[in-house]
Amino acid sequence: MIKKPWMKNSLVYLLITIGVIVVFYTLVPALNNTAEISITEVITKAQRQEIGEIVVQGEKLTIIPRLTESGAGLKFTSRMSEQTDIVSLLTENNVEIGPTGVQVTFKGSGGFGSIFGILLNFLPLIFFGGLILFMMRQAQGSNNQTMSFGKSRAKMMTFDKPSVTFADVAGVEEAKTELEEIVEFLKYPERFLALGARIPKGVLLVGQPGTGKTLLARAVAGEAGVPFFHISGSEFVEMFVGVGAARVRDLFEQAKRNSPCIIFVDEIDAVGRHRGAGLGGGHDEREQTLNQILVEMDGFETNTNIIVVAATNRPDILDPALLRPGRFDRRVTLDLPDVIGRQAILNVHSKGKPLSPEVKLDTLAKETPGFSGADLSNLVNEAALLAARKNQKSINMPEFEEAVERVIAGPERKSRVINPREKEMTAYHEAGHALVAWSLPHADKVHKISIVARGAMGGHTTLLPEEDRYLWTKNQFEDMLAVTMGGRIAEELIFDEVTTGASNDIEKATKIALGMVKRYGMSKALGPRTFGKREELVFLGREMNEERDYGDRIAEEIDHEVQRFIAEAYENAQRVIIEGKPKLVQLAEYLIQHEAVSGDELAVLFNSDESPEDGNSGNPAVPPQIPPTVPADTQPNLGGLPPHPAPSLSADHGITP
């Protein structure tokens, strides 16, 4: 039973109130409208026939004056000893007692009045005692809070009415199939136990950020209808030694009391890194926490019905003891969704939102390769915000297309002032990228060209692959290199000078060429071998340097081959731009006038010698900008994960995406 906060200190507040009242009446006795006189004065007033009645209540005497023409006077009080008899005393002093003299009335000394008097006498002691008790309880509560460091901070949730189910998870059908067994075991454990089957004690969800690891774990708990303990790996570690291990023990004790249940540890790599790599050696706090996790997971009884689900995007740095059978028996990989998965995710997040009939989610799915589930969720939300900003009753396709660019590069920088010459150079730069991409057979198709500043970008050319790509060929890499060189070549051809706008293009081309030579073995001169061994510091969780496993002569050959790939791409792009110079000028002039082109207008520009009519072009819809394609050598593969579909290349004007 949980006590309400306002009830905890009610007794103390009551005592304080009573104490204030007692002090008030003690310090202001005039409120009683009485004055105390001696017993001798009482006898004297009685002899003068000034007293009408005397009320005796124990030792206290209340003297009521006799009525006169002016009314009754003030009452008096007096006190006498217990051995004194007021009647005898009055008789001895010749005071008449009776109706014609002084009436003497006796009242009981016990009852409520006596009890109240006793309480008034002892109330100060009660008040200060309650105050001391209150202070002691506060101090005890502080001590309890101090000693609660070892308590688990896991949040327990029950799913009587599950808010998240498998229906809310899309794009990871294989992962859901793997986890259906977990749900079946938690619902019907006797079905498995009767056959002698053993359910995995732990499930490790592996995937890039935003692929839905946490959402999938919540869906498992919602489908199974069991308690769900959620905690982050970083919450185990504190500055005090042994706190992490104590919290692990407390977490598993809570889980055993609420079994069957699920324990979900998010970002387990915070405490599950390789042992022996920390600064503290074997006594490192993180290692002690990991050791306790290993003991608790391996110490499960067969009938506890507790399943540990953990999530990480760095499985390569986890301790091998954590991944062995008996602990995390099953590894479920959540990859970036393909085109079918992206459409399913868009359908989930667009439920309940008023979409215009013109919205084609399948088209959006094709235009968003490389997007994770979190990116697509943010995309739908941004589109809804844009529609609300325009006071629309439904969400239209232009809002979705604008939302894609906002998710990638941020909002348009409409307030940015660009001088005419820079605007013209940017137009020719982006037109150069687009012309080369349109002309080469192995390059992705041009989807949109824009010279509108967005975020940190001055302009961009968006390329979309016709389908999801899992493998790259040498021809595709060579055409990609040529596309990156197209902007610089267009500037040289038209303006006869070189600008800083191609700095990011050159950096991108160098990385692609290095990957072709050192990692993919695409150089005929060096043959099919890799060069360099990447070293990764586990404790820091990042690649710090590369061990050189080749000599100086091979290093010169690598430099020569990288230079050759870039030079050949430069010559190829230069040939395309010189041959298509009229088309380059036509495209750049259209960009200067309209700032963006896509869709049908773009097809007309490339396939005819005439520019599209301004009346038909209007303000072209803003198609999505897709993240730039980066070869696999610049994106380290996490823990042996299979490569995900490569996003399209977006060549920008001098800005790193």
Coordinates of C-alpha atoms in Angstrom, one line a residue, residues 200-633:
P200 CA 17.0 -19.2 -25.6
K201 CA 17.8 -17.4 -22.4
G202 CA 18.9 -14.2 -24.2
V203 CA 18.2 -12.5 -27.5
L204 CA 20.6 -9.9 -28.9
L205 CA 19.1 -7.4 -31.3
V206 CA 21.7 -6.0 -33.6
G207 CA 21.2 -3.2 -36.0
Q208 CA 22.1 0.3 -37.0
P209 CA 20.5 3.2 -35.0
G210 CA 16.8 3.7 -36.0
T211 CA 16.2 0.2 -37.3
G212 CA 13.6 -0.5 -34.6
K213 CA 15.4 -2.6 -31.9
T214 CA 13.6 -1.0 -28.9
L215 CA 10.3 -1.0 -30.7
L216 CA 10.6 -4.7 -31.5
A217 CA 11.4 -5.5 -27.9
R218 CA 8.3 -3.6 -26.8
A219 CA 6.3 -5.5 -29.3
V220 CA 7.5 -8.8 -28.0
A221 CA 6.4 -7.8 -24.5
G222 CA 3.1 -6.5 -25.8
E223 CA 2.4 -9.7 -27.7
A224 CA 3.3 -11.9 -24.8
G225 CA 1.3 -9.9 -22.3
V226 CA 4.0 -10.2 -19.5
P227 CA 5.8 -7.6 -17.3
F228 CA 8.5 -5.7 -19.2
F229 CA 11.6 -4.4 -17.4
H230 CA 13.3 -1.6 -19.4
I231 CA 16.8 -0.3 -18.4
S232 CA 19.7 1.2 -20.2
G233 CA 23.2 -0.2 -19.9
S234 CA 24.6 3.1 -18.7
E235 CA 22.2 3.1 -15.7
F236 CA 24.1 0.2 -14.1
V237 CA 27.4 2.2 -13.7
E238 CA 27.8 4.8 -11.0
M239 CA 30.8 6.5 -9.4
F240 CA 30.6 4.1 -6.4
V241 CA 32.3 0.7 -6.6
G242 CA 29.9 -2.3 -6.6
V243 CA 26.8 -0.3 -7.4
G244 CA 26.4 -1.8 -10.9
A245 CA 26.7 -5.4 -9.7
A246 CA 24.2 -4.6 -6.9
R247 CA 21.7 -3.2 -9.3
V248 CA 22.0 -6.2 -11.6
R249 CA 21.3 -8.5 -8.7
D250 CA 18.3 -6.4 -7.6
L251 CA 17.0 -6.3 -11.2
F252 CA 17.0 -10.1 -11.6
E253 CA 15.4 -10.5 -8.1
Q254 CA 12.5 -8.4 -9.3
A255 CA 12.3 -10.3 -12.5
K256 CA 12.1 -13.6 -10.6
R257 CA 9.3 -12.3 -8.5
N258 CA 7.3 -11.3 -11.6
S259 CA 8.1 -14.2 -13.9
P260 CA 7.3 -14.9 -16.6
C261 CA 8.7 -11.6 -17.8
I262 CA 11.1 -9.9 -20.2
I263 CA 14.2 -7.9 -19.2
F264 CA 15.2 -5.4 -21.9
V265 CA 18.7 -3.9 -21.7
D266 CA 19.2 -1.1 -24.2
E267 CA 22.7 -0.2 -25.4
I268 CA 24.2 -3.2 -23.6
D269 CA 27.6 -2.3 -25.1
A270 CA 27.9 0.3 -22.3
V271 CA 28.7 -2.5 -19.8
G272 CA 29.3 -5.5 -22.1
R273 CA 32.6 -4.5 -23.7
H274 CA 35.6 -6.7 -23.8
R275 CA 37.0 -7.4 -20.3
G276 CA 40.6 -6.4 -19.7
A277 CA 40.4 -3.4 -22.0
G278 CA 39.4 -0.8 -19.3
L279 CA 41.7 1.5 -17.5
G280 CA 41.0 -0.3 -14.2
G281 CA 41.9 -3.8 -15.3
G282 CA 40.1 -6.6 -13.6
H283 CA 38.8 -4.3 -10.9
D284 CA 37.1 -1.9 -13.3
E285 CA 33.5 -1.1 -12.2
R286 CA 32.2 -1.9 -15.7
E287 CA 33.8 -5.4 -15.6
Q288 CA 32.3 -6.1 -12.2
T289 CA 28.9 -5.3 -13.6
L290 CA 29.4 -7.5 -16.6
N291 CA 30.6 -10.4 -14.4
Q292 CA 27.4 -10.1 -12.4
I293 CA 25.3 -10.1 -15.6
L294 CA 27.1 -13.3 -16.8
V295 CA 26.5 -15.0 -13.4
E296 CA 22.8 -14.0 -13.3
M297 CA 22.1 -15.2 -16.8
D298 CA 23.9 -18.4 -16.4
G299 CA 22.3 -19.1 -13.1
F300 CA 18.8 -19.1 -14.3
E301 CA 16.8 -22.1 -13.4
T302 CA 14.9 -23.9 -16.2
N303 CA 11.5 -22.9 -14.9
T304 CA 12.1 -19.2 -14.2
N305 CA 10.6 -18.1 -17.6
I306 CA 12.8 -15.0 -17.8
I307 CA 14.1 -13.9 -21.1
V308 CA 16.8 -11.2 -21.5
V309 CA 16.6 -9.1 -24.6
A310 CA 19.4 -6.7 -25.3
A311 CA 20.0 -4.2 -28.1
T312 CA 23.3 -2.8 -29.5
N313 CA 24.7 -1.3 -32.7
R314 CA 28.2 -2.4 -31.8
P315 CA 28.2 -6.2 -31.5
D316 CA 31.9 -6.3 -32.5
I317 CA 33.0 -4.9 -29.1
L318 CA 30.9 -7.2 -26.9
D319 CA 32.7 -9.7 -24.6
P320 CA 32.7 -13.2 -26.1
A321 CA 31.4 -14.7 -22.8
L322 CA 28.3 -12.6 -23.3
L323 CA 27.6 -14.1 -26.7
R324 CA 28.2 -17.8 -26.0
P325 CA 25.3 -20.3 -25.9
G326 CA 23.6 -20.2 -22.6
R327 CA 23.6 -16.5 -22.4
F328 CA 22.6 -14.7 -25.6
D329 CA 21.9 -17.7 -27.6
R330 CA 20.2 -16.0 -30.5
R331 CA 21.3 -13.0 -32.5
V332 CA 18.6 -11.2 -34.5
T333 CA 19.9 -8.7 -37.1
L334 CA 17.8 -5.7 -38.0
D335 CA 19.0 -4.3 -41.3
L336 CA 18.0 -1.2 -43.2
P337 CA 14.6 -1.9 -44.9
D338 CA 14.4 -2.5 -48.6
V339 CA 11.8 -0.9 -50.8
I340 CA 9.0 -3.2 -49.7
G341 CA 10.0 -2.7 -46.1
R342 CA 10.1 1.1 -46.5
Q343 CA 6.6 1.0 -48.0
A344 CA 5.3 -1.1 -45.1
I345 CA 6.8 1.3 -42.6
L346 CA 5.3 4.3 -44.3
N347 CA 1.9 2.5 -44.2
V348 CA 2.3 2.0 -40.4
H349 CA 3.2 5.6 -39.6
S350 CA 0.6 7.1 -42.0
K351 CA -2.3 5.4 -40.3
G352 CA -4.8 7.8 -38.9
K353 CA -3.4 10.7 -40.9
P354 CA -5.5 12.3 -43.7
L355 CA -3.5 11.6 -46.8
S356 CA -4.4 13.1 -50.2
P357 CA -5.3 10.6 -52.9
E358 CA -2.3 11.8 -54.9
V359 CA 0.1 10.5 -52.2
K360 CA 1.8 7.4 -53.5
L361 CA 3.7 5.7 -50.7
D362 CA 5.3 3.2 -53.1
T363 CA 6.8 6.1 -54.9
L364 CA 8.1 7.6 -51.7
A365 CA 9.6 4.2 -50.8
K366 CA 11.5 4.1 -54.1
E367 CA 12.8 7.7 -53.5
T368 CA 14.1 6.9 -50.0
P369 CA 16.8 4.2 -50.2
G370 CA 19.1 4.1 -47.2
F371 CA 16.4 5.4 -44.9
S372 CA 15.9 3.7 -41.5
G373 CA 12.6 3.2 -39.8
A374 CA 13.2 6.2 -37.6
D375 CA 14.0 8.3 -40.6
L376 CA 10.7 7.3 -42.3
S377 CA 8.8 8.0 -39.1
N378 CA 10.3 11.5 -38.9
L379 CA 9.5 11.9 -42.6
V380 CA 5.8 11.4 -42.1
N381 CA 5.7 13.6 -39.1
E382 CA 7.5 16.4 -40.9
A383 CA 5.1 16.2 -43.8
A384 CA 2.2 16.5 -41.3
L385 CA 3.8 19.5 -39.7
L386 CA 4.2 21.2 -43.1
A387 CA 0.6 20.5 -44.0
A388 CA -0.6 22.0 -40.7
R389 CA 1.6 25.1 -41.3
K390 CA -0.2 25.6 -44.5
N391 CA -3.7 25.1 -42.9
Q392 CA -4.4 22.2 -45.1
K393 CA -7.0 19.5 -44.4
S394 CA -4.9 16.7 -45.8
I395 CA -1.2 15.9 -46.5
N396 CA -0.2 16.2 -50.1
M397 CA 2.7 14.7 -52.1
P398 CA 4.7 18.0 -52.2
E399 CA 4.7 18.0 -48.4
F400 CA 6.2 14.5 -48.3
E401 CA 8.8 15.4 -50.9
E402 CA 9.8 18.6 -49.0
A403 CA 9.9 16.6 -45.8
V404 CA 12.5 14.2 -47.2
E405 CA 14.8 17.1 -47.9
R406 CA 14.2 18.6 -44.5
V407 CA 15.0 15.3 -42.8
I408 CA 18.3 15.0 -44.7
A409 CA 19.6 18.6 -45.1
G410 CA 17.3 20.8 -43.1
P411 CA 14.9 23.6 -44.2
E412 CA 15.5 25.9 -47.1
R413 CA 17.7 28.9 -46.4
K414 CA 15.5 31.4 -48.1
S415 CA 17.0 34.4 -46.3
R416 CA 20.5 33.6 -47.7
V417 CA 21.6 36.3 -50.1
I418 CA 23.7 35.0 -53.0
N419 CA 25.3 37.3 -55.5
P420 CA 24.5 36.6 -59.2
R421 CA 28.0 35.3 -60.1
E422 CA 28.0 32.7 -57.3
K423 CA 24.5 31.7 -58.2
E424 CA 25.6 31.2 -61.8
M425 CA 28.6 29.2 -60.8
T426 CA 26.5 27.0 -58.5
A427 CA 24.1 26.4 -61.4
Y428 CA 26.9 25.3 -63.8
H429 CA 28.5 23.2 -61.0
E430 CA 25.3 21.2 -60.4
A431 CA 24.5 21.0 -64.1
G432 CA 27.9 19.4 -64.6
H433 CA 27.2 16.7 -62.1
A434 CA 23.8 16.0 -63.7
L435 CA 25.0 16.0 -67.3
V436 CA 27.7 13.4 -66.5
A437 CA 25.3 11.2 -64.5
W438 CA 22.8 11.4 -67.3
S439 CA 25.3 10.4 -70.0
L440 CA 27.2 7.5 -68.3
P441 CA 25.6 4.1 -68.5
H442 CA 26.5 2.8 -65.1
A443 CA 25.6 5.9 -63.1
D444 CA 22.4 6.4 -61.2
K445 CA 19.7 8.4 -62.9
V446 CA 19.3 12.0 -62.1
H447 CA 16.2 12.7 -60.0
K448 CA 16.5 16.4 -59.1
I449 CA 18.8 19.4 -59.5
S450 CA 18.6 22.3 -57.1
I451 CA 20.7 25.4 -56.4
V452 CA 18.6 26.4 -53.4
A453 CA 20.6 26.6 -50.2
R454 CA 19.5 24.0 -47.7
G455 CA 21.1 23.6 -44.3
A456 CA 24.8 23.7 -44.8
M457 CA 24.5 22.9 -48.5
G458 CA 24.7 25.4 -51.3
G459 CA 23.1 23.2 -53.9
H460 CA 22.7 19.5 -54.7
T461 CA 22.2 17.0 -57.5
T462 CA 20.1 14.0 -56.4
L463 CA 20.6 10.6 -58.0
L464 CA 18.3 7.7 -57.4
P465 CA 19.1 4.1 -58.2
E466 CA 16.5 2.2 -60.1
E467 CA 16.5 -0.5 -57.4
D468 CA 18.1 -1.3 -54.1
R469 CA 21.8 -2.1 -54.5
Y470 CA 23.7 -4.6 -52.3
L471 CA 26.8 -5.0 -54.5
W472 CA 28.9 -2.4 -56.3
T473 CA 30.8 -3.1 -59.6
K474 CA 34.0 -1.5 -60.8
N475 CA 32.1 0.2 -63.6
Q476 CA 29.7 1.8 -61.1
F477 CA 32.6 3.1 -59.0
E478 CA 34.3 4.5 -62.1
D479 CA 31.2 6.3 -63.3
M480 CA 30.6 7.6 -59.7
L481 CA 34.1 9.0 -59.7
A482 CA 33.3 10.8 -63.0
V483 CA 30.1 12.2 -61.6
T484 CA 32.0 13.7 -58.7
M485 CA 34.4 15.4 -61.1
G486 CA 31.6 16.9 -63.3
G487 CA 31.0 20.0 -61.2
R488 CA 34.7 21.1 -61.2
I489 CA 35.1 20.5 -64.9
A490 CA 32.0 22.5 -65.7
E491 CA 33.4 25.5 -63.7
E492 CA 36.7 25.2 -65.5
L493 CA 35.1 25.0 -68.9
I494 CA 32.7 27.9 -68.5
F495 CA 34.6 30.3 -66.1
D496 CA 38.2 29.2 -66.8
E497 CA 38.9 29.1 -63.0
V498 CA 38.7 26.7 -60.1
T499 CA 36.6 27.4 -56.9
T500 CA 36.3 25.8 -53.5
G501 CA 32.9 24.4 -54.5
A502 CA 34.4 21.1 -55.5
S503 CA 36.3 20.5 -52.3
N504 CA 33.9 17.9 -51.0
D505 CA 33.7 16.3 -54.4
I506 CA 37.4 15.8 -54.4
E507 CA 37.4 14.3 -50.9
K508 CA 34.6 11.9 -51.9
A509 CA 36.4 10.8 -55.0
T510 CA 39.6 10.2 -53.1
K511 CA 37.8 7.9 -50.6
I512 CA 36.2 6.0 -53.4
A513 CA 39.5 5.4 -55.2
L514 CA 41.2 4.4 -52.0
G515 CA 38.5 1.8 -51.4
M516 CA 38.8 0.4 -54.9
V517 CA 42.6 -0.1 -54.5
K518 CA 43.1 -1.0 -50.8
R519 CA 40.0 -2.9 -49.9
Y520 CA 38.2 -4.2 -53.0
G521 CA 41.2 -5.3 -55.1
M522 CA 40.0 -3.5 -58.2
S523 CA 43.5 -2.5 -59.3
K524 CA 45.1 -4.6 -62.1
A525 CA 48.6 -3.5 -61.2
L526 CA 48.3 -4.5 -57.5
G527 CA 46.0 -7.5 -57.9
P528 CA 43.3 -8.9 -55.7
R529 CA 44.6 -8.2 -52.2
T530 CA 43.9 -5.8 -49.4
F531 CA 46.3 -3.3 -47.9
G532 CA 46.4 -2.1 -44.4
K533 CA 45.0 -3.6 -41.2
R534 CA 42.6 -1.4 -39.3
E535 CA 43.1 -1.3 -35.5
E536 CA 40.2 -0.5 -33.2
L537 CA 40.6 0.4 -29.6
V538 CA 37.8 -1.5 -27.9
F539 CA 37.7 0.7 -24.8
L540 CA 37.1 3.8 -26.9
G541 CA 34.9 2.0 -29.3
R542 CA 36.3 3.6 -32.5
E543 CA 38.9 3.1 -35.1
M544 CA 42.0 5.0 -34.3
N545 CA 44.6 4.1 -36.8
E546 CA 45.6 1.7 -39.5
E547 CA 48.4 -0.7 -39.3
R548 CA 50.5 -0.6 -42.4
D549 CA 51.3 -4.1 -43.6
Y550 CA 53.1 -3.1 -46.9
G551 CA 56.3 -1.5 -47.8
D552 CA 57.2 1.9 -49.3
R553 CA 57.2 0.5 -52.9
I554 CA 53.7 -0.8 -52.5
A555 CA 52.7 2.6 -50.9
E556 CA 53.9 4.4 -54.1
E557 CA 52.0 1.9 -56.2
I558 CA 48.8 2.6 -54.2
D559 CA 49.2 6.3 -54.6
H560 CA 49.8 5.8 -58.4
E561 CA 46.7 3.7 -58.8
V562 CA 44.5 6.1 -56.8
Q563 CA 45.8 8.9 -59.0
R564 CA 45.1 6.9 -62.1
F565 CA 41.5 6.1 -61.2
I566 CA 40.8 9.8 -60.4
A567 CA 42.6 10.9 -63.6
E568 CA 40.7 8.5 -65.8
A569 CA 37.4 9.6 -64.2
Y570 CA 38.4 13.2 -64.8
E571 CA 39.1 12.6 -68.5
N572 CA 35.8 10.7 -68.9
A573 CA 33.8 13.5 -67.3
Q574 CA 35.6 16.1 -69.3
R575 CA 34.8 14.3 -72.5
V576 CA 31.1 14.1 -71.7
I577 CA 30.8 17.8 -70.7
I578 CA 32.7 19.1 -73.7
E579 CA 30.5 17.1 -76.1
G580 CA 27.4 18.1 -74.2
K581 CA 28.3 21.8 -73.6
P582 CA 25.0 23.1 -75.3
K583 CA 23.0 20.9 -73.0
L584 CA 25.1 22.1 -70.0
V585 CA 24.4 25.8 -70.8
Q586 CA 20.7 25.1 -71.4
L587 CA 20.4 23.3 -68.1
A588 CA 22.3 25.9 -66.1
E589 CA 20.2 28.8 -67.5
Y590 CA 17.1 27.0 -66.5
L591 CA 18.4 26.5 -63.0
I592 CA 19.3 30.2 -62.7
Q593 CA 15.8 31.1 -63.6
H594 CA 13.8 28.4 -61.7
E595 CA 16.4 27.3 -59.1
A596 CA 15.2 23.6 -59.2
V597 CA 14.2 21.1 -61.8
S598 CA 12.9 17.6 -61.5
G599 CA 10.5 15.1 -63.0
D600 CA 9.1 15.7 -66.4
E601 CA 10.8 19.1 -66.8
L602 CA 14.2 17.4 -66.3
A603 CA 13.4 14.7 -68.9
V604 CA 12.5 17.4 -71.4
L605 CA 15.7 19.3 -70.8
F606 CA 17.9 16.2 -71.4
N607 CA 15.9 14.7 -74.3
S608 CA 15.3 17.8 -76.4
D609 CA 17.0 20.9 -77.5
E610 CA 14.2 23.2 -76.3
S611 CA 13.6 24.3 -72.8
P612 CA 10.3 23.4 -71.2
E613 CA 7.7 26.1 -71.2
D614 CA 7.7 28.2 -68.1
G615 CA 3.9 27.9 -67.7
N616 CA 4.2 24.2 -67.5
S617 CA 7.2 24.1 -65.3
G618 CA 6.0 26.6 -62.6
N619 CA 7.7 25.9 -59.4
P620 CA 8.8 22.4 -59.7
A621 CA 7.9 20.0 -56.9
V622 CA 10.8 19.4 -54.5
P623 CA 11.8 15.8 -54.8
P624 CA 13.8 14.2 -52.0
Q625 CA 17.5 14.6 -51.5
I626 CA 19.0 11.2 -50.9
P627 CA 22.0 10.6 -48.6
P628 CA 25.2 10.4 -50.5
T629 CA 26.5 7.0 -51.4
V630 CA 29.7 6.2 -49.5
P631 CA 31.7 3.1 -50.4
A632 CA 31.9 0.5 -47.8
D633 CA 35.5 1.4 -46.9

